[in-house]
GROMACS .gro file of C-alpha atoms in nm:
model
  349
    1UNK     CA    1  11.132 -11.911   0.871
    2UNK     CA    2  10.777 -11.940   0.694
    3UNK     CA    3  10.644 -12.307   0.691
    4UNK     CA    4  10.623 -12.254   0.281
    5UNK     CA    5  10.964 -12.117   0.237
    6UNK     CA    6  11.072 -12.462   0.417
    7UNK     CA    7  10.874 -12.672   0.248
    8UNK     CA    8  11.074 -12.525  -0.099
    9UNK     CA    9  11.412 -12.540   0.076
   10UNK     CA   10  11.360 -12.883   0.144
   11UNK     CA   11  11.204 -13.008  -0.217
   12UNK     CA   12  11.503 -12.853  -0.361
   13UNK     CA   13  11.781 -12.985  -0.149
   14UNK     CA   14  11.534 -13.364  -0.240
   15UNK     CA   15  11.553 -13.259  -0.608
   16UNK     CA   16  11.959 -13.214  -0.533
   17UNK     CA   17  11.934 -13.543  -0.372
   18UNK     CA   18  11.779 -13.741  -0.661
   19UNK     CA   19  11.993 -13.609  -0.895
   20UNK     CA   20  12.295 -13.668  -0.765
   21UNK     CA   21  12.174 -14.041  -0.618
   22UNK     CA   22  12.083 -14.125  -1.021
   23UNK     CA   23  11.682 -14.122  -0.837
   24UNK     CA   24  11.531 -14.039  -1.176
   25UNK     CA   25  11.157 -14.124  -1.076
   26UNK     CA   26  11.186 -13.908  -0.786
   27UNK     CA   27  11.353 -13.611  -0.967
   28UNK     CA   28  11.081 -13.640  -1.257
   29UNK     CA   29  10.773 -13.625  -0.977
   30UNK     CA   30  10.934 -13.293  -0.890
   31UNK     CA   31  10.984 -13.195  -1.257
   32UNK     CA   32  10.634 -13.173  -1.397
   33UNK     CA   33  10.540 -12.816  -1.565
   34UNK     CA   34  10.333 -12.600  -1.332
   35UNK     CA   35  10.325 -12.327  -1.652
   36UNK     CA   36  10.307 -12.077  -1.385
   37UNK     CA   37  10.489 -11.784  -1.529
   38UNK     CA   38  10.517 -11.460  -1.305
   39UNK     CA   39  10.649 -11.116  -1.563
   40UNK     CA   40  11.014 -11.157  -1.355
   41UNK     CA   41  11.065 -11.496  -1.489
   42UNK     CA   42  10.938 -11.426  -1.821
   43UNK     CA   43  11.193 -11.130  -1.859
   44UNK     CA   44  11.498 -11.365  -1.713
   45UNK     CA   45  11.374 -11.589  -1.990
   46UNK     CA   46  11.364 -11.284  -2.241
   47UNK     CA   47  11.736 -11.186  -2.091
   48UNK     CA   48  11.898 -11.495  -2.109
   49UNK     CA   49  11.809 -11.686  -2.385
   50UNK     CA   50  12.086 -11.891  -2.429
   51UNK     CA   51  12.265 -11.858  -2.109
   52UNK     CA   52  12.208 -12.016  -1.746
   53UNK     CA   53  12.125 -11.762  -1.492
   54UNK     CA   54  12.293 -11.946  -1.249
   55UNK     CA   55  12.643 -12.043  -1.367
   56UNK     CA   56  12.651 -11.840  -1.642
   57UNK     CA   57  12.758 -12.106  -1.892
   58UNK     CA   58  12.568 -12.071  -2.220
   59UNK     CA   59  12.338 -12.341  -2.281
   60UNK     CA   60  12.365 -12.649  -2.508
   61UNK     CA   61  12.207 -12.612  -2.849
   62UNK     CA   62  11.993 -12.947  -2.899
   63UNK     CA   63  11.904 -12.898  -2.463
   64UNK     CA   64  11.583 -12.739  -2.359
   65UNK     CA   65  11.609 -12.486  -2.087
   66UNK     CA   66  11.406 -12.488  -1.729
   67UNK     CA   67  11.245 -12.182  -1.645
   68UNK     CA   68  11.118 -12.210  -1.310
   69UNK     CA   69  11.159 -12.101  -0.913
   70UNK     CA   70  11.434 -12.195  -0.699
   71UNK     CA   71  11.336 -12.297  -0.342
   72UNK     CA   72  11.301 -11.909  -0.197
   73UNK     CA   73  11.093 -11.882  -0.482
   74UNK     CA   74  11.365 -11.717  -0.717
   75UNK     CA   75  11.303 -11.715  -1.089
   76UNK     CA   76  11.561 -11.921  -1.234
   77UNK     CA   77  11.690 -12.006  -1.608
   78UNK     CA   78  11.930 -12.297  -1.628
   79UNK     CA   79  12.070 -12.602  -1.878
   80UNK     CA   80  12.137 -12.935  -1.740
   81UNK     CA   81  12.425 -12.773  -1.541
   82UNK     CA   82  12.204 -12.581  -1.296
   83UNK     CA   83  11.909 -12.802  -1.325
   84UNK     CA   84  11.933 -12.937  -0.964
   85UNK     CA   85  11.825 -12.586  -0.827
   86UNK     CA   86  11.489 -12.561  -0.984
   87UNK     CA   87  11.226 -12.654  -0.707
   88UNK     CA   88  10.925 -12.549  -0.944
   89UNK     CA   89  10.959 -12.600  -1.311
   90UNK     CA   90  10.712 -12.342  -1.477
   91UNK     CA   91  10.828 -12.458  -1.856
   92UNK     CA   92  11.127 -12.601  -2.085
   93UNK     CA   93  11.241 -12.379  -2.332
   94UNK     CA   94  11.359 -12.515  -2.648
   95UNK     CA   95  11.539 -12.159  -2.696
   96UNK     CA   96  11.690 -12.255  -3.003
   97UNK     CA   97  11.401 -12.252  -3.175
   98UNK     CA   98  11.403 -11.920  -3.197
   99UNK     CA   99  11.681 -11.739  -3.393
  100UNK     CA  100  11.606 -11.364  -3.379
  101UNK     CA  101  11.872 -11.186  -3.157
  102UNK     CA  102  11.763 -10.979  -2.869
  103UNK     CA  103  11.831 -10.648  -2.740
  104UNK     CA  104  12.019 -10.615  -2.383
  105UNK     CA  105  11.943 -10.360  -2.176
  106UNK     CA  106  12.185 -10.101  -2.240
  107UNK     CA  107  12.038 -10.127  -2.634
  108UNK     CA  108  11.998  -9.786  -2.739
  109UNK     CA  109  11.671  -9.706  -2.895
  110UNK     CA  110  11.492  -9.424  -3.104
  111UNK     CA  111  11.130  -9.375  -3.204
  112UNK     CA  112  11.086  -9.077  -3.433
  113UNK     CA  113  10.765  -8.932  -3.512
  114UNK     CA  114  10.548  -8.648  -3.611
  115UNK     CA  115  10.443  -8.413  -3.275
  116UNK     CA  116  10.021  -8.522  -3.290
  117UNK     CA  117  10.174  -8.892  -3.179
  118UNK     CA  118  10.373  -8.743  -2.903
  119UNK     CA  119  10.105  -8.511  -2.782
  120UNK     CA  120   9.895  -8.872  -2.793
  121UNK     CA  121  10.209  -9.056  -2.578
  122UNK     CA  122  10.192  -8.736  -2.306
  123UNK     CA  123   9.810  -8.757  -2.289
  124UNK     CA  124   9.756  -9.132  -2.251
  125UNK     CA  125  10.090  -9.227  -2.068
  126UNK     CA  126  10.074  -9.520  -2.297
  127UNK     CA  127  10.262  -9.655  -2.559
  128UNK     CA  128  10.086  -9.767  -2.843
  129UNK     CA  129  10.135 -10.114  -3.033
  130UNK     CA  130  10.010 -10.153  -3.349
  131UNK     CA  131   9.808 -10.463  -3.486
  132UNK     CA  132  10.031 -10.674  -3.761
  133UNK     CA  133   9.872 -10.652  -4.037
  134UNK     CA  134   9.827 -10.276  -3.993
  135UNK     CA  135  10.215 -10.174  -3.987
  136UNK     CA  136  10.169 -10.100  -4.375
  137UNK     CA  137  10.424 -10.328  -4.523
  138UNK     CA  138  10.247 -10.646  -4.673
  139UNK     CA  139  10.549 -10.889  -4.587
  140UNK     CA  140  10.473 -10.830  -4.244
  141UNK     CA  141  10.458 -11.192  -4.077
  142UNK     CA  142  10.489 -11.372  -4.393
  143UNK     CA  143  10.637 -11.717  -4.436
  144UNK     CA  144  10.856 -11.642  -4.785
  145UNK     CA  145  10.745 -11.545  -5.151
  146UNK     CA  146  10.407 -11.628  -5.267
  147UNK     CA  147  10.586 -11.856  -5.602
  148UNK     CA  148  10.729 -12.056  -5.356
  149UNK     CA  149  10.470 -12.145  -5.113
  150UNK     CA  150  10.415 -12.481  -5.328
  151UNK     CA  151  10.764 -12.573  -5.196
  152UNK     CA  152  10.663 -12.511  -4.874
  153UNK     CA  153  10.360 -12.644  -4.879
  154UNK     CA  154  10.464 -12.997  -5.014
  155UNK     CA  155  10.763 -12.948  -4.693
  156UNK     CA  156  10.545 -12.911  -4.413
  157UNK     CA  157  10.297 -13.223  -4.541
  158UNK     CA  158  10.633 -13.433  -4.550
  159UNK     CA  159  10.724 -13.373  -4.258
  160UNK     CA  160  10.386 -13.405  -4.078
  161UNK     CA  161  10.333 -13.732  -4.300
  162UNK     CA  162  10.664 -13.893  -4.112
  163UNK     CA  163  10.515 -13.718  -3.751
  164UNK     CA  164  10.233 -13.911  -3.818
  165UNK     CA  165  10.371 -14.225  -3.946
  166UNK     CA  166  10.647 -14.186  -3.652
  167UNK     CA  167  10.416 -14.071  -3.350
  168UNK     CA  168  10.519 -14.290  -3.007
  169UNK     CA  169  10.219 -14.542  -3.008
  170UNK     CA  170  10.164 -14.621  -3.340
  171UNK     CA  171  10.189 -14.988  -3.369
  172UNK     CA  172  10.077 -15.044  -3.772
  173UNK     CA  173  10.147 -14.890  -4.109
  174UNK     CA  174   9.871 -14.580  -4.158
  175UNK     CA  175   9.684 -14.603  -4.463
  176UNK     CA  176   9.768 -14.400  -4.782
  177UNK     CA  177   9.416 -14.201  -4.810
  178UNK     CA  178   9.451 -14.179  -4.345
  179UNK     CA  179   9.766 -14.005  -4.410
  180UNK     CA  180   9.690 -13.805  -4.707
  181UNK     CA  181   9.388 -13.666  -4.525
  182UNK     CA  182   9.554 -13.627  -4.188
  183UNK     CA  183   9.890 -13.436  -4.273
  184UNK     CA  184   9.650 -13.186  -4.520
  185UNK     CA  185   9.469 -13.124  -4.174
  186UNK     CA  186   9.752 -13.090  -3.973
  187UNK     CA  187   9.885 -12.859  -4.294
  188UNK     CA  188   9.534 -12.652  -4.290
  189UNK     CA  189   9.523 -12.565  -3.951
  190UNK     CA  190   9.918 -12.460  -3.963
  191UNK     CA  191   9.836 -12.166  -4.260
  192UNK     CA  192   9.503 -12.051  -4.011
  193UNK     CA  193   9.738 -11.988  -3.695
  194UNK     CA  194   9.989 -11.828  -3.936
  195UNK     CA  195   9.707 -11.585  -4.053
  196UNK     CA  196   9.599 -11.527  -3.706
  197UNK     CA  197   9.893 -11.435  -3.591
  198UNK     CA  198   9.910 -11.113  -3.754
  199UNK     CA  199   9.564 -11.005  -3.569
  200UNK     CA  200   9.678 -11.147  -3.263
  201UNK     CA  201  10.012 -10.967  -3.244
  202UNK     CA  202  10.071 -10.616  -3.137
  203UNK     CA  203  10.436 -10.375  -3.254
  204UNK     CA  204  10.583 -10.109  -3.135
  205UNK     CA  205  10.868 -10.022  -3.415
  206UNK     CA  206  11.252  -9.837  -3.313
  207UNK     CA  207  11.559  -9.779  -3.479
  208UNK     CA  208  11.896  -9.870  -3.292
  209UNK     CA  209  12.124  -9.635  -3.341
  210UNK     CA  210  12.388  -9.515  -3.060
  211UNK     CA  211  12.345  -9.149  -3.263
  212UNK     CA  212  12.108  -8.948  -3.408
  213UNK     CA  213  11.989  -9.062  -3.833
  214UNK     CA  214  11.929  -8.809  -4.024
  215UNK     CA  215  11.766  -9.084  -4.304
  216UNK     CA  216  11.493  -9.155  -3.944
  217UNK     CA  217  11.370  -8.775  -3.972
  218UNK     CA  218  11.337  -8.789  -4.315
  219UNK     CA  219  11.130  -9.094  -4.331
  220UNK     CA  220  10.882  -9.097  -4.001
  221UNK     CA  221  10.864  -8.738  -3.937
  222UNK     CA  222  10.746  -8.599  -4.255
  223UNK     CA  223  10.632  -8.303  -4.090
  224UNK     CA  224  10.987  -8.238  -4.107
  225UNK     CA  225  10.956  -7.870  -3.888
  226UNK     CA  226  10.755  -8.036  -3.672
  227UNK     CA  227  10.917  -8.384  -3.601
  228UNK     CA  228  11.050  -8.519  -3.257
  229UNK     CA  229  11.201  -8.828  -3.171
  230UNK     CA  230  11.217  -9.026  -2.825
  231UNK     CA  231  11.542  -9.187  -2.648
  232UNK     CA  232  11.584  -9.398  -2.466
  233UNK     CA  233  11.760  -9.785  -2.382
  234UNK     CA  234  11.576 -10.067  -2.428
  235UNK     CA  235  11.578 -10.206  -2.059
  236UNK     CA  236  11.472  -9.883  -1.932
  237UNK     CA  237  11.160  -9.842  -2.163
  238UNK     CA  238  11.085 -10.236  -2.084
  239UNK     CA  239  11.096 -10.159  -1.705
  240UNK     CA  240  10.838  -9.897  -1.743
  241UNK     CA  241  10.559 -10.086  -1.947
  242UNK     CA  242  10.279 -10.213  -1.782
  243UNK     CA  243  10.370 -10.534  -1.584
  244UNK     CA  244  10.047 -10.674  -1.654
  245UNK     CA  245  10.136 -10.669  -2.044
  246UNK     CA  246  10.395 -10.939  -2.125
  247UNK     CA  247  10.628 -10.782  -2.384
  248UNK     CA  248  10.923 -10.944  -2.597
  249UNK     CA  249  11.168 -10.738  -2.784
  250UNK     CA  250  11.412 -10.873  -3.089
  251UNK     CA  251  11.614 -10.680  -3.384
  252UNK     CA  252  11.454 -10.773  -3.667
  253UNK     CA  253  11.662 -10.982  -3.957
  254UNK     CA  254  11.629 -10.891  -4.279
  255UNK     CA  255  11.639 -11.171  -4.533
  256UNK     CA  256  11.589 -11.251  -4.911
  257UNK     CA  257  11.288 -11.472  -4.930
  258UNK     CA  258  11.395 -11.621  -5.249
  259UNK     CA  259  11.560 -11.837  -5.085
  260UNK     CA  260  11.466 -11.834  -4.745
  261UNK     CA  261  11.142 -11.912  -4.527
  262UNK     CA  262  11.032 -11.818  -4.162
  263UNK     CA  263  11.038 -12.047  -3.897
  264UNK     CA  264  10.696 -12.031  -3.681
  265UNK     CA  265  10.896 -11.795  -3.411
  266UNK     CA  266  11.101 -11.619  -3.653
  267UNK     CA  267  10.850 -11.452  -3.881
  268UNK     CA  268  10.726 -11.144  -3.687
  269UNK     CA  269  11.105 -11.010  -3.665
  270UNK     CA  270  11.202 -11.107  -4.059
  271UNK     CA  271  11.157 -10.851  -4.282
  272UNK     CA  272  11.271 -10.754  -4.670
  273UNK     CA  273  11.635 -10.678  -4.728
  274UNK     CA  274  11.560 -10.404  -4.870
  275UNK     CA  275  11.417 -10.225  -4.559
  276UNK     CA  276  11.775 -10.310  -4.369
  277UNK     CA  277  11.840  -9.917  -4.334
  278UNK     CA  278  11.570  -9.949  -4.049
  279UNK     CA  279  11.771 -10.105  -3.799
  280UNK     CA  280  11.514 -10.150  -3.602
  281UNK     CA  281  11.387 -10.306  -3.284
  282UNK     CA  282  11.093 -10.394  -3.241
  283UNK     CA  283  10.842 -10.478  -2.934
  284UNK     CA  284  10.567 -10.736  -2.928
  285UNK     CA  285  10.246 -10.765  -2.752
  286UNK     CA  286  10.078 -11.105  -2.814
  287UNK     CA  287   9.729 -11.150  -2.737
  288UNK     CA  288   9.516 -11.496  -2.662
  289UNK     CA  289   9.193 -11.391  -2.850
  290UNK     CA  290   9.118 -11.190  -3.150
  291UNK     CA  291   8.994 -10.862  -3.093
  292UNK     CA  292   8.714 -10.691  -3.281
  293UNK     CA  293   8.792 -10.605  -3.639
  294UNK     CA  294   8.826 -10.211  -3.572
  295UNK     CA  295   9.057 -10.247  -3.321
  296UNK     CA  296   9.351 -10.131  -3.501
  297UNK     CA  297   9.620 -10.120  -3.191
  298UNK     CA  298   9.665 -10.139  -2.847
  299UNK     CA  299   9.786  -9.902  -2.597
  300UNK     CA  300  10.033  -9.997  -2.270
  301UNK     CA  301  10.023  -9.781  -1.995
  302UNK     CA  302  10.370  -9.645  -1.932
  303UNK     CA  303  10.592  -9.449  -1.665
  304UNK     CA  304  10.665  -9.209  -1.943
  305UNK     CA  305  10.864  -9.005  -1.682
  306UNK     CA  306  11.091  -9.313  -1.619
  307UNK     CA  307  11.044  -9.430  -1.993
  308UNK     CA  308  11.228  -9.211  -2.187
  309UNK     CA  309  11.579  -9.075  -2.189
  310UNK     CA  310  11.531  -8.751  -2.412
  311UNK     CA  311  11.295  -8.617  -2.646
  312UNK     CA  312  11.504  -8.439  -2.935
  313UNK     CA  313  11.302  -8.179  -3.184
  314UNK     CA  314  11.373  -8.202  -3.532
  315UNK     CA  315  11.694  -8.061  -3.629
  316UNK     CA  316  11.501  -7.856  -3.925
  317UNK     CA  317  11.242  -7.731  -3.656
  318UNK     CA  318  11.265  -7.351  -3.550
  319UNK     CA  319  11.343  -7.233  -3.211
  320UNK     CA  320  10.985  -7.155  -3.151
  321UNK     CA  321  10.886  -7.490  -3.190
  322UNK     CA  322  11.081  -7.619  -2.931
  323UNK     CA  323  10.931  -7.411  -2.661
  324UNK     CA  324  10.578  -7.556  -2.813
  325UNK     CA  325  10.710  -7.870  -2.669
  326UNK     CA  326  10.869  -7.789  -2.420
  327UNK     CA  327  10.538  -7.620  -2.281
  328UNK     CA  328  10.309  -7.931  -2.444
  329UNK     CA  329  10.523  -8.139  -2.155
  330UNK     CA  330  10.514  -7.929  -1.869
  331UNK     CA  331  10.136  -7.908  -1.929
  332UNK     CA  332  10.098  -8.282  -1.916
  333UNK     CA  333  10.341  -8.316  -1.616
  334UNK     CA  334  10.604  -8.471  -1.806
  335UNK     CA  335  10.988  -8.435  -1.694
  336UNK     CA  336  11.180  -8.578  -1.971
  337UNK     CA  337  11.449  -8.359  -2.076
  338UNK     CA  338  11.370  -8.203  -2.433
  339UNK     CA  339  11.634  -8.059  -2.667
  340UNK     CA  340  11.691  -7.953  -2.982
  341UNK     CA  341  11.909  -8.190  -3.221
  342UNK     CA  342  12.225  -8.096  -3.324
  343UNK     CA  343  12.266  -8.281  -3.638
  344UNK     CA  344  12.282  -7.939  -3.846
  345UNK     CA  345  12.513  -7.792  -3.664
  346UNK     CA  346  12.723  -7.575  -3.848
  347UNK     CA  347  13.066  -7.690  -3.925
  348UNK     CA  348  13.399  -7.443  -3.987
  349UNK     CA  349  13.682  -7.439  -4.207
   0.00000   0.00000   0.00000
């Protein structure tokens, strides 16, 4: 057995130990955040959510998670329950901060389009994410109505007033014109990462739907003799994404913001009520640093052989345009079965 994998076995079985001996100084010397996070354990945390990887109990609301490595160097996602079997603690998770639900893997997903974007997919191999504020709908990462940010304003500088007034430390009342100038900060800064994060995030948009939507060709392939859509399930197309890109997927909510705001986590998947005949799922790249202002989206390689389930040509296409891409894919070596949809089909009486 290698020296390492010892040296884990044995910090984990100490961990055990302390825990169970009520040794709270030694279990917290092993519990200090490496924020090492490798893409397995990042998906397990993606996965999971609100469920321990371990036991399989679901996790107590209130309770941060662990995310970490057992002591073979597992990931692992646990509660309190399971906590005893983390050797490396990469992160808590205060999970319940955020709301939107996820897809599992058997989610069944469909990207319709026009055929220029999937000549584009073929070509690069790539799937391509577009930048927030570029997605053409101008509620796209907001916080709630624009008559009602007042409200929200004069909420967020109570509650960093009593963070302030509150913070571990403090020993002595804070002065009126210290606190008034402090929470406004605090307040500033919060609006200028909510801005940013609509440069900084990157979307991929699908509809789930476990059949073909009629309403889907009609609205993103306007080309309508000329439209395809893609199929596949959501853990397949996640598996086949660049590793190196970290990825999170959630169905988006759709909310009334008159009387409703977005939580800091929340507001990338919240969109109008009145777009709820989307359905749709969408993916997220996040990036650390703005990129230049012209670049509009960002492309992640792909297995596009292993990506996709089918590629189905518009039902109002002709049969000639189906062997267009049927060829277009053999030419760029792709294996995906193609068909033609068969939501015309004619009926009898």
């Amino acid at each position: 057995m290698p020296s390492e994998t010892l040296v884990q076995i044995q910090k984990g079985r100490a961990i055990q130990n302390a825990t169970l001996s009520g040794d709270s100084e030694l279990e917290q010397s092993f519990m200090i955040s490496t924020g090492r996070f490798t893409i397995e354990l990042r998906k397990l945390v993606h996965y999971r959510h609100n469920t321990c990887s371990i036991c399989g109990q679901g996790l107590v609301r209130g309770q941060p998670a662990y995310a970490g490595y057992n002591a073979l160097e597992r990931p692992v996602y646990t509660g309190e329950c399971c906590r005893h079997f983390v050797a490396e603690l990469a992160s808590h998770i205060y999970w319940w901060w955020i709301d939107y639900p996820r897809p599992d893997r058997e989610t069944m997903i469909w990207r319709y389009m026009d055929f220029a974007k999937l000549v584009a997919m073929f070509k690069d191999r790539s799937l391509y994410f577009a930048r927030g504020d570029k997605l053409g709908d101008p509620y796209e990462g907001a916080r709630g109505l624009a008559s009602r940010e007042r409200e929200w304003k004069d909420y967020c500088l109570s509650f960093f007033r009593n963070a302030i007034v509150t913070a571990p430390g403090n020993n002595g009342p804070v002065p009126e014109e210290e606190l008034a100038s402090r929470s406004k900060q605090m307040y500033d800064d919060f609006v200028i990462t909510s801005q940013r994060d609509r440069l900084l995030n990157f979307v991929s948009c699908w509809h789930s739907n476990h059949v073909e939507s009629e309403a889907q060709w009609r609205l993103y392939a306007p080309s309508l003799p000329t439209g395809v859509a893609v199929r596949t399930k959501f853990g397949k197309l996640d598996d086949s994404l660049d590793q190196r890109f970290d990825v999170r997927g959630g169905f988006v909510q759709y909310v009334d913001y008159s009387n409703a705001f977005a939580g800091t986590y929340d507001k990338l998947f919240w969109k109008r009520s009145s777009l709820s005949h989307e359905a749709e799922v969408r993916i997220v790249h996040q990036q650390t640093q703005l990129s230049e202002p012209e670049v509009f989206g960002v492309s992640v390689p792909m297995d596009i052989n292993n990506a996709l389930d089918a590629i189905i040509v518009s039902p109002f296409a002709q049969d000639w345009f189906v062997d267009v891409v049927r060829e277009t894919a053999k030419k760029f070596d792709v294996s995906t079965k193609i068909e033609k949809s068969q939501l015309l089909s004619e009926p009898f009486f």
